Amino acid sequence: MFIAELHRAEAAWHTLAVEETAQRLRIDVAQGLSRAEAARRYEQGGPNALPAVKARSGVSILLHQFRSLIVLLLLAAGGVALALGESVEAAAILVVIVLNAVIGFLTEWKAEAALDALRKQTVALAHVLREGEERQIPAEELVAGDVAILNAGDRVPADGRIVESVRLQLEEAALTGESLPAAKTHDLLAPPDAPPGDRINMVYMGTAVTGGRGRFIVTGTGERTEIGRIGALIEGVGERGTPLEAKLAQLGRALLAIVLAFCAVIVVAGWLRGYSFLYMLEVGISLAIAAVPEGLLAVTTMTLAVGMQRMARRHALIRRLPAVEALGSTTVICTDKTGTLTRNEMTVRALEIAGRRVEVTGAGYAPQGEFRVRGQRIDPGDDEALRLALRIGVLCNDARIDRSGGIAVLGDPTEAALIVAAEKAGLERAVLEREYPRISETPFDSESKRMVTVHRMPDGKVVQYLKGSPGTLLEASESQVEGSGAAPLTPALRQRWKDANRELAGNALRVLGLAYRELPERGGLIFVGLVGMIDPLRDEARATVATCRQAGIRTVMITGDQPPTAAEIARQLGIDRDAQGRSLRTVHARELSGLDAAGWWAAVADAAVFARVSPKHKLQIVEALQEMRHVVAMTGDGVNDAPALKKADIGIAMGINGTEVAKESADMVITDDNFATIVGAVEQGRIIVHNIIRFLHYLFSCNFAEVVTVFAAIMVGWPLPLGVLQILWLNLITDIFPAMALALEPSAPDVMRRPPRDPRQPLLTRGFAWLIVWQGLLLAAVTLFAFFTGLTWYGSQGEGLHHAITLAFMTLGLSQVLHVFNARSQTRSAFTARLFTNPWLWAAVLICLLLQAAAVYVPLLQAVLHTVALGARDWALIAGCSLAPVAVVELFKLLRRLSARTGG
């Protein structure tokens, strides 16, 4: 491969690296700047430009080293040609250099468009208050004076002055270096010259909300933020490559040393055989150009780029390059339930209140439905206990439903379902909030497992409303709602509530408890009842779980739901059994307390479901699985999921319901929150690795054949079977087009029926190396046979020698083109229904065949390449020799498949 490929590879690398670089520096020039201004800064390479434009990764540096080496070799070859009086060859080499420079310029220009397109796929959003309504807008549209809203898990989109805060806490380590969250308030004013860490009434772009909620007035965006000013001081930050690229870089350097040494041996051997030293030096340089493995990293980055584009089309955005390789080696997927395996369209189905079960009809977020008891419709307006439960659900709630343009849920879908249930009973949120204004609140957290709000009632009294874990609220309650009053909670009544909770959960319903307490009275809560909600399974979820099982990937569901609910969902999905049909356990969080390393190993070894788990448990589950040598993919959406997402081999954040903190901590964001998207990304990860191996197979065997052909001819005392420009022509034509087509190879039908690839396994295993060697020898053998036949037919002098060299040149070229079909699979026959599934491959083959034909029939190319026109007998020889390797490889594959079937 030549400089054109390196330009493409470098362009692809910039496209792939930009998202990780921008996130690492917490700088996105599109935030707060117009697109025109952002584009201008990028083009100018200013201090706030994207760092990927200014900084090159180690892989990118290696690409430049290979490119520089190729240019030097080409210039050296041109100089030798001039010294030998071969002005035509020198001019042709100069054309090659200029042509690649032009292609490089065009691909760099095209890369900028690809870069901008990729960045637009991950637009940051801001939650703002405009014209009295809450909206979500792209963060780049924020302007000074906007009122922005912050909730736990959000990434602050701009600098601003806090005007409202409720237990607001921010993690500002990236700005201040302080590891503990900072408490924020809207009351106190800091001195104007106070450092950022002391400005407790200010928030800063790029910091994370770890708790509470608040509102702030935007005072600065883009470069006019604290983080933007820091960004202006940052220069030359390098990028890291993937483990796969590190292996390829190491392999490339090793092969480079071997090839250069081998070419030196060829130069000396030819000179000792009587050839001119300068001529042999030119031949040696040409072989070095052909054999230098500069295409390794080029096609790797191109394959990564193609794979990432395919993933993006399937709603998976890769944020960090190492995840692409790790995806193909995934052995365990730890997934949340809500929205990932289910539709995330919560609907209240039942309420257990005052000793009876009230069924609710309707689905989704449309406020249409009825309330029934034992099949009989009831009027919610006449049922005080039911109205109390619905009122608690609406007021102890931070979600909003926007129906201005369709239906959009702002906040937790579970809370949105409670609002819809109340609307079905004629209770409007706006009216209730006026009648029961909120005084204070305690946001939900994973430790207390409850949310608490305090309201002033119409009669002037103060009441505390709570919703959360049924067990937690029941334990804190001393009485229950009964009729128009309250009755003590006896042990028998407590047991009845527990039984009702288990029954609802056993029907795959998510259950919340409701309670209240009038203030300032001290004492226990008054338990109101239970709310059972359903989130239907996604239609494709069960089939996708089955696909994982076939692929040797274990699916583990990690959820905050109760064990009966989680176990029933797992049963419906088929997660509760392994590939051998063995039943797997549902593990409650309390079983995980105090476990040592052996205990954790035992817990994760046969668990299908972890229920009622905390964020800390998620992290421990990941660590235990990794200690068992699993490659773990972990999903998450909350701010507390960030540690587990960072620890996992592939952290996966939810694009719809995930917090900004979770997205930034993750390696991949799925924009539709769908489990099937994760599995599709795993498939693409496998395809990427397989396509790189296909390329290695093709490139190494072809380059090895070229070197062996020249070396063998010298060793047996024959004339050289290939000219200098013929070697360069083959390298330019038969390497670039077919190799790039292999990078576009689609998924094989059995790619998700194979076990995961061990990431510790080297790319060039002993068996794979032997495959490359014997197939390279096969290509060299048919080329030498065609050359020997040409010498026999036409002689070894003058025009006869040129005729024999043309036969060798065409045989090697066509056999390499046809060898691309051998490289598509090491076991599957090329002649299957998949023969025509890659149109790019056929286009590459057609282009190569036409160019090879032009090389012997176009007068200008005949003069440059020293070829002659061929007759029917010549073409018969070339066709037979070129097809022979395909036939031999097909026979070898057949024998291998037969051996596998018989167990031999």
Coordinates of C-alpha atoms in Angstrom, one line a residue, residues 204-496:
Y204 CA -19.1 25.6 35.8
M205 CA -19.3 23.9 32.5
G206 CA -18.0 20.3 32.5
T207 CA -18.7 19.7 36.2
A208 CA -21.2 17.0 37.3
V209 CA -24.3 17.1 39.5
T210 CA -23.9 14.3 42.0
G211 CA -27.1 15.1 44.1
G212 CA -30.1 17.4 44.5
R213 CA -31.4 19.8 41.9
G214 CA -31.2 23.5 41.0
R215 CA -31.5 26.3 38.5
F216 CA -28.9 28.8 37.3
I217 CA -28.7 31.8 35.0
V218 CA -26.1 31.2 32.2
T219 CA -23.2 33.7 32.5
G220 CA -20.7 32.2 30.1
T221 CA -20.5 29.6 27.3
G222 CA -17.7 28.1 25.2
E223 CA -14.4 29.8 25.5
R224 CA -16.0 32.3 28.0
T225 CA -16.2 29.6 30.7
E226 CA -13.6 28.6 33.3
I227 CA -12.9 25.3 31.5
G228 CA -12.7 27.2 28.2
R229 CA -10.0 29.4 29.6
I230 CA -8.1 26.4 30.8
G231 CA -8.4 24.8 27.3
A232 CA -6.8 27.8 25.8
L233 CA -3.6 26.9 27.7
I234 CA -3.5 23.3 26.7
E235 CA -1.3 22.2 23.8
G236 CA -0.1 19.0 22.3
V237 CA -2.1 16.3 24.1
G238 CA -1.5 12.9 22.5
E239 CA -4.0 10.2 21.9
R240 CA -3.7 6.5 22.8
G241 CA -4.3 3.7 20.4
T242 CA -6.2 0.5 20.9
P243 CA -4.6 -2.7 22.1
L244 CA -5.3 -4.1 18.7
E245 CA -3.4 -1.2 17.0
A246 CA -0.5 -1.6 19.5
K247 CA -0.2 -5.3 18.5
L248 CA -0.3 -4.3 14.8
A249 CA 2.3 -1.6 15.3
Q250 CA 4.6 -4.0 17.0
L251 CA 4.0 -6.6 14.3
G252 CA 4.6 -4.0 11.6
R253 CA 7.9 -2.9 13.0
A254 CA 9.1 -6.5 13.3
L255 CA 8.1 -7.3 9.7
L256 CA 9.7 -4.0 8.6
A257 CA 13.1 -5.1 10.0
I258 CA 12.8 -8.6 8.5
V259 CA 11.8 -7.3 5.1
L260 CA 14.5 -4.8 4.9
A261 CA 17.1 -7.4 5.9
F262 CA 15.7 -9.8 3.3
C263 CA 15.7 -7.2 0.6
A264 CA 19.4 -6.5 1.4
V265 CA 20.2 -10.2 1.0
I266 CA 18.4 -10.1 -2.4
V267 CA 20.5 -7.1 -3.5
V268 CA 23.7 -8.7 -2.6
A269 CA 22.7 -12.1 -4.0
G270 CA 21.8 -10.5 -7.4
W271 CA 24.9 -8.5 -7.5
L272 CA 27.0 -11.7 -6.8
R273 CA 25.0 -13.4 -9.7
G274 CA 26.3 -10.8 -12.1
Y275 CA 23.6 -8.1 -12.1
S276 CA 24.5 -4.4 -11.9
F277 CA 24.7 -3.3 -8.3
L278 CA 22.6 -0.2 -9.0
Y279 CA 20.0 -2.3 -10.8
M280 CA 19.8 -4.7 -7.9
L281 CA 19.6 -1.8 -5.5
E282 CA 16.6 -0.5 -7.5
V283 CA 15.0 -3.9 -7.4
G284 CA 15.6 -4.2 -3.7
I285 CA 14.1 -0.8 -3.0
S286 CA 11.0 -1.7 -5.0
L287 CA 10.6 -5.0 -3.1
A288 CA 11.0 -3.1 0.1
I289 CA 8.3 -0.7 -0.9
A290 CA 6.0 -3.6 -1.8
A291 CA 6.7 -5.5 1.4
V292 CA 6.8 -2.6 4.0
P293 CA 3.7 -3.3 6.1
E294 CA 2.5 0.4 6.1
G295 CA -0.9 -0.9 5.2
L296 CA -1.4 -2.6 8.5
L297 CA -2.3 0.4 10.5
A298 CA -3.9 2.1 7.5
V299 CA -6.5 -0.6 7.0
T300 CA -6.9 -1.0 10.8
T301 CA -8.1 2.6 11.2
M302 CA -10.1 2.4 8.0
T303 CA -11.8 -0.8 9.3
L304 CA -12.5 0.9 12.6
A305 CA -14.0 3.9 10.8
V306 CA -16.3 1.7 8.7
G307 CA -17.3 -0.3 11.8
M308 CA -18.0 2.8 13.8
Q309 CA -20.2 4.2 11.0
R310 CA -22.1 1.0 10.9
M311 CA -22.5 1.0 14.7
A312 CA -23.7 4.7 14.5
R313 CA -26.4 3.7 11.9
R314 CA -27.5 1.0 14.4
H315 CA -27.7 3.6 17.3
A316 CA -24.4 2.8 19.0
L317 CA -21.9 5.6 19.3
I318 CA -18.3 4.7 20.3
R319 CA -16.6 7.2 22.5
R320 CA -13.3 5.4 23.1
L321 CA -11.4 3.3 20.6
P322 CA -10.4 0.4 22.8
A323 CA -14.1 -0.4 23.2
V324 CA -14.3 -1.4 19.5
E325 CA -11.8 -4.3 20.0
A326 CA -13.2 -5.2 23.4
L327 CA -16.7 -5.5 22.0
G328 CA -15.7 -8.4 19.8
S329 CA -14.3 -10.3 22.8
T330 CA -17.2 -9.7 25.2
T331 CA -18.1 -12.7 27.3
V332 CA -20.6 -11.2 29.7
I333 CA -23.1 -8.4 29.2
C334 CA -24.5 -7.0 32.5
T335 CA -27.6 -5.1 31.6
D336 CA -30.2 -3.0 33.3
K337 CA -33.8 -4.0 32.7
T338 CA -35.8 -0.8 32.4
G339 CA -35.7 0.7 28.9
T340 CA -33.0 -1.7 27.8
L341 CA -34.8 -5.0 27.9
T342 CA -38.2 -3.3 28.2
R343 CA -39.8 -0.4 26.4
N344 CA -39.4 2.1 29.2
E345 CA -43.1 3.0 28.8
M346 CA -44.2 2.6 32.4
T347 CA -47.9 2.2 33.0
V348 CA -49.7 1.9 36.4
R349 CA -51.7 -1.3 36.3
A350 CA -52.8 -1.7 39.9
L351 CA -53.0 0.0 43.3
E352 CA -53.3 -1.9 46.5
I353 CA -55.0 0.4 49.0
A354 CA -57.4 0.1 51.9
G355 CA -57.6 -3.7 51.7
R356 CA -58.5 -4.0 48.0
R357 CA -56.9 -4.0 44.6
V358 CA -57.8 -1.3 42.2
E359 CA -57.0 -2.2 38.5
V360 CA -56.1 0.6 36.1
T361 CA -56.7 0.3 32.3
G362 CA -55.0 2.0 29.5
A363 CA -51.3 1.9 28.3
G364 CA -48.4 4.3 27.8
Y365 CA -48.6 8.0 28.6
A366 CA -52.0 8.8 27.1
P367 CA -54.4 9.9 30.0
Q368 CA -57.2 7.5 29.0
G369 CA -58.3 4.6 31.2
E370 CA -60.6 3.4 34.0
F371 CA -60.3 2.3 37.6
R372 CA -61.9 -1.1 38.5
V373 CA -62.4 -3.2 41.5
R374 CA -63.1 -6.9 40.8
G375 CA -64.0 -5.9 37.2
Q376 CA -66.5 -3.2 38.2
R377 CA -65.7 0.4 37.3
I378 CA -65.4 2.8 40.2
D379 CA -65.5 6.6 40.3
P380 CA -62.1 7.9 41.7
G381 CA -63.8 11.1 42.8
D382 CA -65.8 9.1 45.4
D383 CA -62.8 7.2 46.7
E384 CA -60.7 9.3 49.2
A385 CA -58.0 6.6 49.8
L386 CA -57.5 6.3 46.0
R387 CA -57.3 10.0 45.5
L388 CA -54.8 10.3 48.4
A389 CA -52.6 7.7 46.8
L390 CA -52.8 9.4 43.4
R391 CA -52.1 12.8 44.9
I392 CA -49.0 11.5 46.7
G393 CA -47.8 10.0 43.4
V394 CA -48.2 13.3 41.6
L395 CA -46.8 15.7 44.2
C396 CA -43.8 13.6 45.4
N397 CA -42.6 13.7 41.8
D398 CA -40.2 15.7 39.6
A399 CA -41.1 14.4 36.2
R400 CA -42.9 16.4 33.5
I401 CA -44.8 15.3 30.4
D402 CA -44.6 17.5 27.4
R403 CA -47.5 17.0 24.9
S404 CA -46.9 20.1 22.9
G405 CA -45.4 18.2 20.0
G406 CA -46.1 14.5 20.6
I407 CA -45.4 13.0 24.0
A408 CA -42.0 13.7 25.6
V409 CA -41.1 12.6 29.2
L410 CA -38.8 15.0 31.0
G411 CA -37.6 13.0 34.0
D412 CA -38.1 9.5 35.4
P413 CA -40.6 7.4 33.3
T414 CA -41.8 5.8 36.6
E415 CA -42.8 9.2 37.9
A416 CA -44.4 10.1 34.6
A417 CA -46.6 6.9 34.9
L418 CA -47.8 8.2 38.3
I419 CA -48.8 11.6 36.7
V420 CA -50.7 9.8 33.9
A421 CA -52.6 7.6 36.5
A422 CA -53.7 10.7 38.3
E423 CA -54.8 12.3 35.1
K424 CA -57.0 9.3 34.4
A425 CA -58.8 10.1 37.7
G426 CA -59.2 13.8 36.7
L427 CA -56.4 15.1 39.0
E428 CA -54.3 17.7 37.1
R429 CA -50.8 18.3 38.3
A430 CA -50.9 22.1 37.9
V431 CA -54.0 22.3 40.0
L432 CA -52.6 20.1 42.8
E433 CA -49.4 22.0 42.9
R434 CA -51.3 25.2 43.5
E435 CA -53.5 23.6 46.2
Y436 CA -50.5 21.8 47.8
P437 CA -47.4 24.0 47.2
R438 CA -44.1 22.3 47.8
I439 CA -42.1 23.7 50.7
S440 CA -39.1 21.5 50.6
E441 CA -37.9 18.1 49.4
T442 CA -35.4 15.4 49.8
P443 CA -34.5 13.8 46.5
F444 CA -34.4 10.1 46.0
D445 CA -31.1 8.3 46.6
S446 CA -30.0 4.7 46.5
E447 CA -29.3 4.6 50.2
S448 CA -32.6 5.9 51.7
K449 CA -34.6 4.4 48.8
R450 CA -37.2 7.0 49.1
M451 CA -38.2 10.5 47.9
V452 CA -39.7 13.0 50.4
T453 CA -41.6 16.2 49.7
V454 CA -43.2 18.6 52.1
H455 CA -46.4 20.5 51.2
R456 CA -48.7 23.1 52.7
M457 CA -52.3 21.8 52.5
P458 CA -55.4 24.0 51.7
D459 CA -56.3 24.1 55.4
G460 CA -52.8 25.5 56.2
K461 CA -51.4 22.3 57.7
V462 CA -48.1 20.9 56.6
V463 CA -47.8 17.3 55.2
Q464 CA -44.9 15.1 54.2
Y465 CA -45.4 12.8 51.2
L466 CA -43.1 9.8 50.5
K467 CA -42.7 7.3 47.8
G468 CA -40.1 4.6 47.4
S469 CA -39.2 1.0 48.3
P470 CA -42.2 -0.8 49.7
G471 CA -40.1 -2.6 52.3
T472 CA -38.4 0.6 53.4
L473 CA -41.6 2.6 53.8
L474 CA -43.5 -0.3 55.4
E475 CA -40.7 -0.7 58.0
A476 CA -40.9 3.1 58.9
S477 CA -44.7 3.1 59.1
E478 CA -46.7 2.7 62.4
S479 CA -50.2 2.8 60.9
Q480 CA -52.0 2.5 57.6
V481 CA -54.8 4.3 55.8
E482 CA -58.2 2.7 56.5
G483 CA -61.5 4.3 55.5
S484 CA -61.3 8.0 56.3
G485 CA -58.7 7.6 59.0
A486 CA -55.7 5.5 60.0
A487 CA -55.4 2.2 61.9
P488 CA -52.3 0.7 63.6
L489 CA -50.2 -1.6 61.5
T490 CA -50.4 -5.0 63.2
P491 CA -48.0 -7.8 62.4
A492 CA -50.8 -9.5 60.5
L493 CA -51.4 -6.4 58.4
R494 CA -47.7 -6.0 57.7
Q495 CA -47.6 -9.6 56.5
R496 CA -50.6 -8.9 54.3

